[in-house]
mmCIF file with all atom_site columns, C-alpha atoms in Angstrom:
data_model
loop_
_atom_site.group_PDB
_atom_site.id
_atom_site.type_symbol
_atom_site.label_atom_id
_atom_site.label_alt_id
_atom_site.label_comp_id
_atom_site.label_asym_id
_atom_site.label_entity_id
_atom_site.label_seq_id
_atom_site.pdbx_PDB_ins_code
_atom_site.Cartn_x
_atom_site.Cartn_y
_atom_site.Cartn_z
_atom_site.occupancy
_atom_site.B_iso_or_equiv
_atom_site.pdbx_formal_charge
_atom_site.auth_seq_id
_atom_site.auth_comp_id
_atom_site.auth_asym_id
_atom_site.auth_atom_id
_atom_site.pdbx_PDB_model_num
ATOM 1   C CA . SER A 1 1   ? 8.633   18.064  7.099   1.00 0.00 ? 110 SER A CA 1
ATOM 2   C CA . ASP A 1 2   ? 8.842   17.270  3.510   1.00 0.00 ? 111 ASP A CA 1
ATOM 3   C CA . LYS A 1 3   ? 5.932   17.947  1.309   1.00 0.00 ? 112 LYS A CA 1
ATOM 4   C CA . THR A 1 4   ? 5.579   17.151  -1.989  1.00 0.00 ? 113 THR A CA 1
ATOM 5   C CA . VAL A 1 5   ? 2.217   17.906  -4.220  1.00 0.00 ? 114 VAL A CA 1
ATOM 6   C CA . ILE A 1 6   ? 1.706   16.022  -7.167  1.00 0.00 ? 115 ILE A CA 1
ATOM 7   C CA . PRO A 1 7   ? -0.753  17.730  -9.482  1.00 0.00 ? 116 PRO A CA 1
ATOM 8   C CA . LYS A 1 8   ? -3.529  16.359  -12.055 1.00 0.00 ? 117 LYS A CA 1
ATOM 9   C CA . THR A 1 9   ? -1.384  17.322  -14.946 1.00 0.00 ? 118 THR A CA 1
ATOM 10  C CA . ASN A 1 10  ? 2.178   15.954  -15.560 1.00 0.00 ? 119 ASN A CA 1
ATOM 11  C CA . PRO A 1 11  ? 4.161   18.765  -16.487 1.00 0.00 ? 120 PRO A CA 1
ATOM 12  C CA . LEU A 1 12  ? 6.875   16.964  -18.231 1.00 0.00 ? 121 LEU A CA 1
ATOM 13  C CA . THR A 1 13  ? 4.193   15.527  -20.739 1.00 0.00 ? 122 THR A CA 1
ATOM 14  C CA . GLY A 1 14  ? 1.024   17.193  -20.392 1.00 0.00 ? 123 GLY A CA 1
ATOM 15  C CA . ASP A 1 15  ? -0.885  13.983  -19.641 1.00 0.00 ? 124 ASP A CA 1
ATOM 16  C CA . ASP A 1 16  ? -3.425  13.566  -16.870 1.00 0.00 ? 125 ASP A CA 1
ATOM 17  C CA . ILE A 1 17  ? -2.018  10.152  -16.105 1.00 0.00 ? 126 ILE A CA 1
ATOM 18  C CA . TRP A 1 18  ? 1.176   9.712   -14.515 1.00 0.00 ? 127 TRP A CA 1
ATOM 19  C CA . ILE A 1 19  ? 2.918   6.598   -15.416 1.00 0.00 ? 128 ILE A CA 1
ATOM 20  C CA . ILE A 1 20  ? 4.875   4.776   -12.604 1.00 0.00 ? 129 ILE A CA 1
ATOM 21  C CA . SER A 1 21  ? 7.333   2.193   -13.544 1.00 0.00 ? 130 SER A CA 1
ATOM 22  C CA . SER A 1 22  ? 9.308   2.031   -10.278 1.00 0.00 ? 131 SER A CA 1
ATOM 23  C CA . PRO A 1 23  ? 8.228   2.382   -6.319  1.00 0.00 ? 132 PRO A CA 1
ATOM 24  C CA . LEU A 1 24  ? 7.754   6.358   -5.155  1.00 0.00 ? 133 LEU A CA 1
ATOM 25  C CA . PHE A 1 25  ? 9.952   5.861   -2.046  1.00 0.00 ? 134 PHE A CA 1
ATOM 26  C CA . LEU A 1 26  ? 9.102   7.484   1.319   1.00 0.00 ? 135 LEU A CA 1
ATOM 27  C CA . THR A 1 27  ? 11.225  8.714   4.125   1.00 0.00 ? 136 THR A CA 1
ATOM 28  C CA . SER A 1 28  ? 10.483  9.960   7.317   1.00 0.00 ? 137 SER A CA 1
ATOM 29  C CA . GLY A 1 29  ? 8.750   13.145  7.461   1.00 0.00 ? 138 GLY A CA 1
ATOM 30  C CA . LYS A 1 30  ? 7.462   12.864  3.977   1.00 0.00 ? 139 LYS A CA 1
ATOM 31  C CA . THR A 1 31  ? 3.949   13.817  3.236   1.00 0.00 ? 140 THR A CA 1
ATOM 32  C CA . VAL A 1 32  ? 2.623   13.267  -0.408  1.00 0.00 ? 141 VAL A CA 1
ATOM 33  C CA . ILE A 1 33  ? -0.212  15.260  -1.631  1.00 0.00 ? 142 ILE A CA 1
ATOM 34  C CA . LEU A 1 34  ? -2.179  13.751  -4.507  1.00 0.00 ? 143 LEU A CA 1
ATOM 35  C CA . ASP A 1 35  ? -4.145  16.877  -5.781  1.00 0.00 ? 144 ASP A CA 1
ATOM 36  C CA . GLY A 1 36  ? -6.481  15.226  -8.151  1.00 0.00 ? 145 GLY A CA 1
ATOM 37  C CA . ALA A 1 37  ? -3.429  13.094  -9.544  1.00 0.00 ? 146 ALA A CA 1
ATOM 38  C CA . HIS A 1 38  ? -4.038  9.788   -11.603 1.00 0.00 ? 147 HIS A CA 1
ATOM 39  C CA . LEU A 1 39  ? -1.107  7.540   -10.876 1.00 0.00 ? 148 LEU A CA 1
ATOM 40  C CA . ARG A 1 40  ? -1.171  4.436   -13.119 1.00 0.00 ? 149 ARG A CA 1
ATOM 41  C CA . LEU A 1 41  ? 1.297   1.600   -13.006 1.00 0.00 ? 150 LEU A CA 1
ATOM 42  C CA . ALA A 1 42  ? 3.085   0.919   -16.485 1.00 0.00 ? 151 ALA A CA 1
ATOM 43  C CA . ASP A 1 43  ? 2.302   -2.491  -18.315 1.00 0.00 ? 152 ASP A CA 1
ATOM 44  C CA . GLY A 1 44  ? 4.529   -5.376  -17.123 1.00 0.00 ? 153 GLY A CA 1
ATOM 45  C CA . VAL A 1 45  ? 6.337   -3.717  -14.280 1.00 0.00 ? 154 VAL A CA 1
ATOM 46  C CA . TYR A 1 46  ? 6.535   -5.332  -10.987 1.00 0.00 ? 155 TYR A CA 1
ATOM 47  C CA . SER A 1 47  ? 6.250   -2.358  -8.689  1.00 0.00 ? 156 SER A CA 1
ATOM 48  C CA . ASN A 1 48  ? 4.483   -0.787  -5.974  1.00 0.00 ? 157 ASN A CA 1
ATOM 49  C CA . ILE A 1 49  ? 3.473   2.665   -6.273  1.00 0.00 ? 158 ILE A CA 1
ATOM 50  C CA . PHE A 1 50  ? 4.503   3.731   -3.002  1.00 0.00 ? 159 PHE A CA 1
ATOM 51  C CA . ALA A 1 51  ? 6.805   2.061   -0.525  1.00 0.00 ? 160 ALA A CA 1
ATOM 52  C CA . THR A 1 52  ? 9.319   3.140   2.521   1.00 0.00 ? 161 THR A CA 1
ATOM 53  C CA . GLU A 1 53  ? 12.767  2.701   0.976   1.00 0.00 ? 162 GLU A CA 1
ATOM 54  C CA . VAL A 1 54  ? 13.695  -0.789  2.503   1.00 0.00 ? 163 VAL A CA 1
ATOM 55  C CA . PRO A 1 55  ? 12.810  -3.567  -0.241  1.00 0.00 ? 164 PRO A CA 1
ATOM 56  C CA . VAL A 1 56  ? 10.596  -6.178  0.099   1.00 0.00 ? 165 VAL A CA 1
ATOM 57  C CA . GLY A 1 57  ? 12.085  -8.681  2.376   1.00 0.00 ? 166 GLY A CA 1
ATOM 58  C CA . ALA A 1 58  ? 15.033  -7.119  3.424   1.00 0.00 ? 167 ALA A CA 1
ATOM 59  C CA . PRO A 1 59  ? 16.173  -7.283  6.941   1.00 0.00 ? 168 PRO A CA 1
ATOM 60  C CA . MET A 1 60  ? 14.939  -4.451  8.956   1.00 0.00 ? 169 MET A CA 1
ATOM 61  C CA . LYS A 1 61  ? 15.626  -3.568  12.780  1.00 0.00 ? 170 LYS A CA 1
ATOM 62  C CA . ALA A 1 62  ? 13.736  -1.336  15.128  1.00 0.00 ? 171 ALA A CA 1
ATOM 63  C CA . GLU A 1 63  ? 16.160  1.242   15.005  1.00 0.00 ? 172 GLU A CA 1
ATOM 64  C CA . ASP A 1 64  ? 15.480  1.518   11.359  1.00 0.00 ? 173 ASP A CA 1
ATOM 65  C CA . MET A 1 65  ? 12.040  2.531   12.015  1.00 0.00 ? 174 MET A CA 1
ATOM 66  C CA . ARG A 1 66  ? 10.689  5.365   10.120  1.00 0.00 ? 175 ARG A CA 1
ATOM 67  C CA . CYS A 1 67  ? 8.057   7.782   11.162  1.00 0.00 ? 176 CYS A CA 1
ATOM 68  C CA . ASP A 1 68  ? 5.643   10.751  10.116  1.00 0.00 ? 177 ASP A CA 1
ATOM 69  C CA . ILE A 1 69  ? 5.020   9.294   6.565   1.00 0.00 ? 178 ILE A CA 1
ATOM 70  C CA . HIS A 1 70  ? 1.523   10.687  4.946   1.00 0.00 ? 179 HIS A CA 1
ATOM 71  C CA . ILE A 1 71  ? -0.082  10.054  1.716   1.00 0.00 ? 180 ILE A CA 1
ATOM 72  C CA . ILE A 1 72  ? -3.051  12.392  1.180   1.00 0.00 ? 181 ILE A CA 1
ATOM 73  C CA . GLY A 1 73  ? -5.388  12.144  -1.654  1.00 0.00 ? 182 GLY A CA 1
ATOM 74  C CA . GLN A 1 74  ? -7.728  14.972  -2.641  1.00 0.00 ? 183 GLN A CA 1
ATOM 75  C CA . ASN A 1 75  ? -10.028 15.810  -5.673  1.00 0.00 ? 184 ASN A CA 1
ATOM 76  C CA . GLY A 1 76  ? -10.563 12.615  -6.817  1.00 0.00 ? 185 GLY A CA 1
ATOM 77  C CA . ALA A 1 77  ? -6.685  11.201  -6.597  1.00 0.00 ? 186 ALA A CA 1
ATOM 78  C CA . LEU A 1 78  ? -6.531  7.663   -8.272  1.00 0.00 ? 187 LEU A CA 1
ATOM 79  C CA . LEU A 1 79  ? -3.963  4.858   -7.813  1.00 0.00 ? 188 LEU A CA 1
ATOM 80  C CA . ASP A 1 80  ? -4.745  2.698   -10.911 1.00 0.00 ? 189 ASP A CA 1
ATOM 81  C CA . GLY A 1 81  ? -3.038  -0.814  -11.510 1.00 0.00 ? 190 GLY A CA 1
ATOM 82  C CA . GLY A 1 82  ? -3.780  -0.630  -15.366 1.00 0.00 ? 191 GLY A CA 1
ATOM 83  C CA . VAL A 1 83  ? -3.218  -4.017  -17.077 1.00 0.00 ? 192 VAL A CA 1
ATOM 84  C CA . HIS A 1 84  ? -2.402  -7.066  -14.897 1.00 0.00 ? 193 HIS A CA 1
ATOM 85  C CA . ASN A 1 85  ? 1.431   -7.998  -14.868 1.00 0.00 ? 194 ASN A CA 1
ATOM 86  C CA . GLY A 1 86  ? 0.926   -12.153 -13.898 1.00 0.00 ? 195 GLY A CA 1
ATOM 87  C CA . LEU A 1 87  ? 2.672   -11.698 -10.896 1.00 0.00 ? 196 LEU A CA 1
ATOM 88  C CA . THR A 1 88  ? 0.384   -13.684 -8.258  1.00 0.00 ? 197 THR A CA 1
ATOM 89  C CA . GLU A 1 89  ? 0.907   -15.930 -5.226  1.00 0.00 ? 198 GLU A CA 1
ATOM 90  C CA . LYS A 1 90  ? 1.295   -18.705 -7.462  1.00 0.00 ? 199 LYS A CA 1
ATOM 91  C CA . THR A 1 91  ? 3.824   -17.156 -9.849  1.00 0.00 ? 200 THR A CA 1
ATOM 92  C CA . ALA A 1 92  ? 5.878   -15.208 -7.645  1.00 0.00 ? 201 ALA A CA 1
ATOM 93  C CA . ASN A 1 93  ? 9.527   -15.811 -7.266  1.00 0.00 ? 202 ASN A CA 1
ATOM 94  C CA . LYS A 1 94  ? 9.371   -18.058 -10.688 1.00 0.00 ? 203 LYS A CA 1
ATOM 95  C CA . ASP A 1 95  ? 10.911  -17.608 -13.699 1.00 0.00 ? 204 ASP A CA 1
ATOM 96  C CA . GLY A 1 96  ? 12.399  -13.975 -12.847 1.00 0.00 ? 205 GLY A CA 1
ATOM 97  C CA . ARG A 1 97  ? 9.537   -12.761 -11.253 1.00 0.00 ? 206 ARG A CA 1
ATOM 98  C CA . PRO A 1 98  ? 9.887   -10.939 -7.883  1.00 0.00 ? 207 PRO A CA 1
ATOM 99  C CA . HIS A 1 99  ? 7.941   -11.443 -4.332  1.00 0.00 ? 208 HIS A CA 1
ATOM 100 C CA . VAL A 1 100 ? 4.371   -10.654 -4.992  1.00 0.00 ? 209 VAL A CA 1
ATOM 101 C CA . LEU A 1 101 ? 4.030   -7.705  -2.430  1.00 0.00 ? 210 LEU A CA 1
ATOM 102 C CA . ASN A 1 102 ? 5.800   -5.814  -5.225  1.00 0.00 ? 211 ASN A CA 1
ATOM 103 C CA . ASN A 1 103 ? 2.247   -5.884  -6.721  1.00 0.00 ? 212 ASN A CA 1
ATOM 104 C CA . THR A 1 104 ? 0.625   -3.958  -3.624  1.00 0.00 ? 213 THR A CA 1
ATOM 105 C CA . PHE A 1 105 ? 0.231   -0.177  -4.576  1.00 0.00 ? 214 PHE A CA 1
ATOM 106 C CA . VAL A 1 106 ? 1.199   1.063   -0.780  1.00 0.00 ? 215 VAL A CA 1
ATOM 107 C CA . TYR A 1 107 ? 3.349   -0.932  0.991   1.00 0.00 ? 216 TYR A CA 1
ATOM 108 C CA . LEU A 1 108 ? 4.543   0.352   4.389   1.00 0.00 ? 217 LEU A CA 1
ATOM 109 C CA . ARG A 1 109 ? 6.879   -1.506  6.625   1.00 0.00 ? 218 ARG A CA 1
ATOM 110 C CA . GLY A 1 110 ? 8.213   -0.303  10.117  1.00 0.00 ? 219 GLY A CA 1
ATOM 111 C CA . VAL A 1 111 ? 6.492   3.225   10.157  1.00 0.00 ? 220 VAL A CA 1
ATOM 112 C CA . ARG A 1 112 ? 5.178   4.859   13.258  1.00 0.00 ? 221 ARG A CA 1
ATOM 113 C CA . GLY A 1 113 ? 3.012   7.953   12.850  1.00 0.00 ? 222 GLY A CA 1
ATOM 114 C CA . PHE A 1 114 ? 1.442   7.629   9.217   1.00 0.00 ? 223 PHE A CA 1
ATOM 115 C CA . SER A 1 115 ? -1.817  8.324   7.419   1.00 0.00 ? 224 SER A CA 1
ATOM 116 C CA . VAL A 1 116 ? -2.952  7.053   4.143   1.00 0.00 ? 225 VAL A CA 1
ATOM 117 C CA . ARG A 1 117 ? -6.319  8.697   3.113   1.00 0.00 ? 226 ARG A CA 1
ATOM 118 C CA . GLY A 1 118 ? -8.556  9.967   0.450   1.00 0.00 ? 227 GLY A CA 1
ATOM 119 C CA . LEU A 1 119 ? -7.749  7.471   -2.201  1.00 0.00 ? 228 LEU A CA 1
ATOM 120 C CA . ASN A 1 120 ? -9.543  5.781   -4.932  1.00 0.00 ? 229 ASN A CA 1
ATOM 121 C CA . VAL A 1 121 ? -7.732  2.315   -5.731  1.00 0.00 ? 230 VAL A CA 1
ATOM 122 C CA . VAL A 1 122 ? -8.656  0.686   -8.984  1.00 0.00 ? 231 VAL A CA 1
ATOM 123 C CA . ASN A 1 123 ? -7.370  -2.162  -10.847 1.00 0.00 ? 232 ASN A CA 1
ATOM 124 C CA . PRO A 1 124 ? -5.348  -3.371  -8.055  1.00 0.00 ? 233 PRO A CA 1
ATOM 125 C CA . ARG A 1 125 ? -3.175  -5.931  -9.320  1.00 0.00 ? 234 ARG A CA 1
ATOM 126 C CA . TYR A 1 126 ? -2.710  -7.711  -5.437  1.00 0.00 ? 235 TYR A CA 1
ATOM 127 C CA . TRP A 1 127 ? -3.584  -6.233  -2.170  1.00 0.00 ? 236 TRP A CA 1
ATOM 128 C CA . GLY A 1 128 ? -4.369  -2.498  -2.420  1.00 0.00 ? 237 GLY A CA 1
ATOM 129 C CA . LEU A 1 129 ? -2.582  -1.309  0.612   1.00 0.00 ? 238 LEU A CA 1
ATOM 130 C CA . THR A 1 130 ? -0.437  -3.089  3.075   1.00 0.00 ? 239 THR A CA 1
ATOM 131 C CA . PHE A 1 131 ? 1.098   -2.732  6.481   1.00 0.00 ? 240 PHE A CA 1
ATOM 132 C CA . VAL A 1 132 ? 3.655   -4.515  8.044   1.00 0.00 ? 241 VAL A CA 1
ATOM 133 C CA . CYS A 1 133 ? 4.780   -3.512  11.904  1.00 0.00 ? 242 CYS A CA 1
ATOM 134 C CA . CYS A 1 134 ? 3.203   -0.317  11.453  1.00 0.00 ? 243 CYS A CA 1
ATOM 135 C CA . SER A 1 135 ? 1.759   1.825   14.202  1.00 0.00 ? 244 SER A CA 1
ATOM 136 C CA . ASP A 1 136 ? -0.271  5.173   15.266  1.00 0.00 ? 245 ASP A CA 1
ATOM 137 C CA . GLY A 1 137 ? -1.722  5.747   11.897  1.00 0.00 ? 246 GLY A CA 1
ATOM 138 C CA . GLU A 1 138 ? -5.163  6.290   10.086  1.00 0.00 ? 247 GLU A CA 1
ATOM 139 C CA . ILE A 1 139 ? -5.996  4.867   6.954   1.00 0.00 ? 248 ILE A CA 1
ATOM 140 C CA . SER A 1 140 ? -9.489  6.442   5.889   1.00 0.00 ? 249 SER A CA 1
ATOM 141 C CA . ASP A 1 141 ? -11.554 7.464   2.906   1.00 0.00 ? 250 ASP A CA 1
ATOM 142 C CA . ILE A 1 142 ? -10.307 4.807   0.423   1.00 0.00 ? 251 ILE A CA 1
ATOM 143 C CA . ASP A 1 143 ? -12.870 3.732   -2.185  1.00 0.00 ? 252 ASP A CA 1
ATOM 144 C CA . PHE A 1 144 ? -11.815 0.339   -3.861  1.00 0.00 ? 253 PHE A CA 1
ATOM 145 C CA . THR A 1 145 ? -13.076 -0.656  -7.731  1.00 0.00 ? 254 THR A CA 1
ATOM 146 C CA . ALA A 1 146 ? -11.953 -4.271  -8.356  1.00 0.00 ? 255 ALA A CA 1
ATOM 147 C CA . ALA A 1 147 ? -13.032 -6.245  -11.318 1.00 0.00 ? 256 ALA A CA 1
ATOM 148 C CA . ASN A 1 148 ? -12.018 -9.398  -9.313  1.00 0.00 ? 257 ASN A CA 1
ATOM 149 C CA . ASP A 1 149 ? -10.317 -10.275 -12.451 1.00 0.00 ? 258 ASP A CA 1
ATOM 150 C CA . ALA A 1 150 ? -7.070  -11.527 -10.560 1.00 0.00 ? 259 ALA A CA 1
ATOM 151 C CA . PRO A 1 151 ? -6.465  -13.549 -7.285  1.00 0.00 ? 260 PRO A CA 1
ATOM 152 C CA . ASN A 1 152 ? -6.219  -11.865 -3.614  1.00 0.00 ? 261 ASN A CA 1
ATOM 153 C CA . GLN A 1 153 ? -7.288  -8.146  -4.684  1.00 0.00 ? 262 GLN A CA 1
ATOM 154 C CA . ASP A 1 154 ? -7.443  -7.575  -1.290  1.00 0.00 ? 263 ASP A CA 1
ATOM 155 C CA . GLY A 1 155 ? -8.483  -3.602  0.217   1.00 0.00 ? 264 GLY A CA 1
ATOM 156 C CA . ILE A 1 156 ? -6.394  -2.930  3.223   1.00 0.00 ? 265 ILE A CA 1
ATOM 157 C CA . ASP A 1 157 ? -3.881  -5.545  4.908   1.00 0.00 ? 266 ASP A CA 1
ATOM 158 C CA . LEU A 1 158 ? -2.781  -4.980  8.256   1.00 0.00 ? 267 LEU A CA 1
ATOM 159 C CA . ARG A 1 159 ? -0.022  -7.472  8.723   1.00 0.00 ? 268 ARG A CA 1
ATOM 160 C CA . VAL A 1 160 ? 2.383   -8.811  11.776  1.00 0.00 ? 269 VAL A CA 1
ATOM 161 C CA . GLY A 1 161 ? 3.403   -5.989  14.269  1.00 0.00 ? 270 GLY A CA 1
ATOM 162 C CA . CYS A 1 162 ? 0.599   -3.625  13.504  1.00 0.00 ? 271 CYS A CA 1
ATOM 163 C CA . HIS A 1 163 ? -1.336  -1.361  16.396  1.00 0.00 ? 272 HIS A CA 1
ATOM 164 C CA . ASP A 1 164 ? -2.733  1.540   17.370  1.00 0.00 ? 273 ASP A CA 1
ATOM 165 C CA . ILE A 1 165 ? -4.293  1.932   13.831  1.00 0.00 ? 274 ILE A CA 1
ATOM 166 C CA . VAL A 1 166 ? -7.873  3.513   12.856  1.00 0.00 ? 275 VAL A CA 1
ATOM 167 C CA . ILE A 1 167 ? -9.451  2.272   9.638   1.00 0.00 ? 276 ILE A CA 1
ATOM 168 C CA . ARG A 1 168 ? -12.486 3.987   8.843   1.00 0.00 ? 277 ARG A CA 1
ATOM 169 C CA . ASN A 1 169 ? -14.904 5.422   5.727   1.00 0.00 ? 278 ASN A CA 1
ATOM 170 C CA . ILE A 1 170 ? -13.816 2.215   3.371   1.00 0.00 ? 279 ILE A CA 1
ATOM 171 C CA . THR A 1 171 ? -16.203 1.985   0.223   1.00 0.00 ? 280 THR A CA 1
ATOM 172 C CA . GLY A 1 172 ? -16.639 0.356   -3.105  1.00 0.00 ? 281 GLY A CA 1
ATOM 173 C CA . SER A 1 173 ? -15.463 -3.258  -4.243  1.00 0.00 ? 282 SER A CA 1
ATOM 174 C CA . THR A 1 174 ? -12.473 -5.588  -3.352  1.00 0.00 ? 283 THR A CA 1
ATOM 175 C CA . GLY A 1 175 ? -11.986 -8.987  -5.227  1.00 0.00 ? 284 GLY A CA 1
ATOM 176 C CA . ASP A 1 176 ? -11.104 -10.415 -1.531  1.00 0.00 ? 285 ASP A CA 1
ATOM 177 C CA . ASP A 1 177 ? -11.088 -9.159  2.165   1.00 0.00 ? 286 ASP A CA 1
ATOM 178 C CA . THR A 1 178 ? -11.697 -5.728  2.216   1.00 0.00 ? 287 THR A CA 1
ATOM 179 C CA . VAL A 1 179 ? -9.889  -5.301  5.564   1.00 0.00 ? 288 VAL A CA 1
ATOM 180 C CA . ALA A 1 180 ? -7.844  -7.764  6.731   1.00 0.00 ? 289 ALA A CA 1
ATOM 181 C CA . LEU A 1 181 ? -5.524  -8.636  9.756   1.00 0.00 ? 290 LEU A CA 1
ATOM 182 C CA . THR A 1 182 ? -3.272  -11.563 9.558   1.00 0.00 ? 291 THR A CA 1
ATOM 183 C CA . GLY A 1 183 ? -0.476  -12.075 12.198  1.00 0.00 ? 292 GLY A CA 1
ATOM 184 C CA . LEU A 1 184 ? 0.902   -15.278 10.717  1.00 0.00 ? 293 LEU A CA 1
ATOM 185 C CA . LEU A 1 185 ? 4.321   -16.181 11.415  1.00 0.00 ? 294 LEU A CA 1
ATOM 186 C CA . GLY A 1 186 ? 5.129   -18.710 8.783   1.00 0.00 ? 295 GLY A CA 1
ATOM 187 C CA . TYR A 1 187 ? 7.270   -17.723 6.289   1.00 0.00 ? 296 TYR A CA 1
ATOM 188 C CA . THR A 1 188 ? 5.982   -14.853 4.599   1.00 0.00 ? 297 THR A CA 1
ATOM 189 C CA . GLY A 1 189 ? 5.406   -13.215 8.237   1.00 0.00 ? 298 GLY A CA 1
ATOM 190 C CA . GLN A 1 190 ? 8.919   -13.975 9.358   1.00 0.00 ? 299 GLN A CA 1
ATOM 191 C CA . GLN A 1 191 ? 10.411  -12.663 5.804   1.00 0.00 ? 300 GLN A CA 1
ATOM 192 C CA . LYS A 1 192 ? 9.024   -9.159  6.660   1.00 0.00 ? 301 LYS A CA 1
ATOM 193 C CA . MET A 1 193 ? 8.934   -8.727  10.467  1.00 0.00 ? 302 MET A CA 1
ATOM 194 C CA . VAL A 1 194 ? 10.990  -5.661  12.023  1.00 0.00 ? 303 VAL A CA 1
ATOM 195 C CA . GLU A 1 195 ? 13.506  -7.306  14.046  1.00 0.00 ? 304 GLU A CA 1
ATOM 196 C CA . GLY A 1 196 ? 13.129  -6.056  17.995  1.00 0.00 ? 305 GLY A CA 1
ATOM 197 C CA . LEU A 1 197 ? 9.466   -5.383  17.596  1.00 0.00 ? 306 LEU A CA 1
ATOM 198 C CA . SER A 1 198 ? 6.422   -7.399  18.760  1.00 0.00 ? 307 SER A CA 1
ATOM 199 C CA . PRO A 1 199 ? 4.631   -9.429  16.177  1.00 0.00 ? 308 PRO A CA 1
ATOM 200 C CA . ASP A 1 200 ? 1.154   -8.664  17.943  1.00 0.00 ? 309 ASP A CA 1
ATOM 201 C CA . ILE A 1 201 ? -1.611  -7.172  15.904  1.00 0.00 ? 310 ILE A CA 1
ATOM 202 C CA . HIS A 1 202 ? -3.715  -4.602  18.798  1.00 0.00 ? 311 HIS A CA 1
ATOM 203 C CA . ASP A 1 203 ? -5.474  -1.569  19.091  1.00 0.00 ? 312 ASP A CA 1
ATOM 204 C CA . VAL A 1 204 ? -7.019  -1.649  15.829  1.00 0.00 ? 313 VAL A CA 1
ATOM 205 C CA . VAL A 1 205 ? -10.501 0.510   15.281  1.00 0.00 ? 314 VAL A CA 1
ATOM 206 C CA . ILE A 1 206 ? -12.444 -0.474  12.146  1.00 0.00 ? 315 ILE A CA 1
ATOM 207 C CA . GLU A 1 207 ? -15.641 1.313   11.457  1.00 0.00 ? 316 GLU A CA 1
ATOM 208 C CA . LYS A 1 208 ? -17.798 2.739   8.826   1.00 0.00 ? 317 LYS A CA 1
ATOM 209 C CA . ILE A 1 209 ? -16.742 0.001   6.408   1.00 0.00 ? 318 ILE A CA 1
ATOM 210 C CA . ASP A 1 210 ? -19.443 -0.139  2.942   1.00 0.00 ? 319 ASP A CA 1
ATOM 211 C CA . ALA A 1 211 ? -18.133 -2.606  0.527   1.00 0.00 ? 320 ALA A CA 1
ATOM 212 C CA . TYR A 1 212 ? -18.626 -5.771  -1.088  1.00 0.00 ? 321 TYR A CA 1
ATOM 213 C CA . VAL A 1 213 ? -16.922 -8.489  -2.929  1.00 0.00 ? 322 VAL A CA 1
#
């Protein structure tokens, strides 16, 4: 597998904050370890921090599924939305703004075999961690800090087609649903489905949630 370690200090700048202006794309077999790293979205950008390389809303088929993708935080690793960019469900797709899912920190779509764990998630711009048509995964040891200063600051969202996933040890504060399972098949659900997969959500274990809105 392909492993990348992001350290606390950015060697190019000497700073202890990594400014993210565009998504860090994840391919099959990729493991990213955040070793005390603080990743903060740049002011004004419309961007995920981590995402599979299929753009939000682009067509995807079952044969395009990715596998074995892992985001692992340790030593206080932090995903930070910084200053909100004004992109919400009401302003999305207007005046040059993109789909609102570009504001979720982690956007995994069509992934079989994954883990996202050991992260502090602060200043979310929208949903924190979003999964569409993902399976055989673990989401654990995530702490949220949302000021409730923007709409829909969910914690973890499993959307259509997610199954065989364990969610555990979730703490902190969110601005909306801490964990949401939404199999909606309206416009937003169909737009991001993976062709050839069932839209059903099933076999999801949720345990040890200690969070508030």
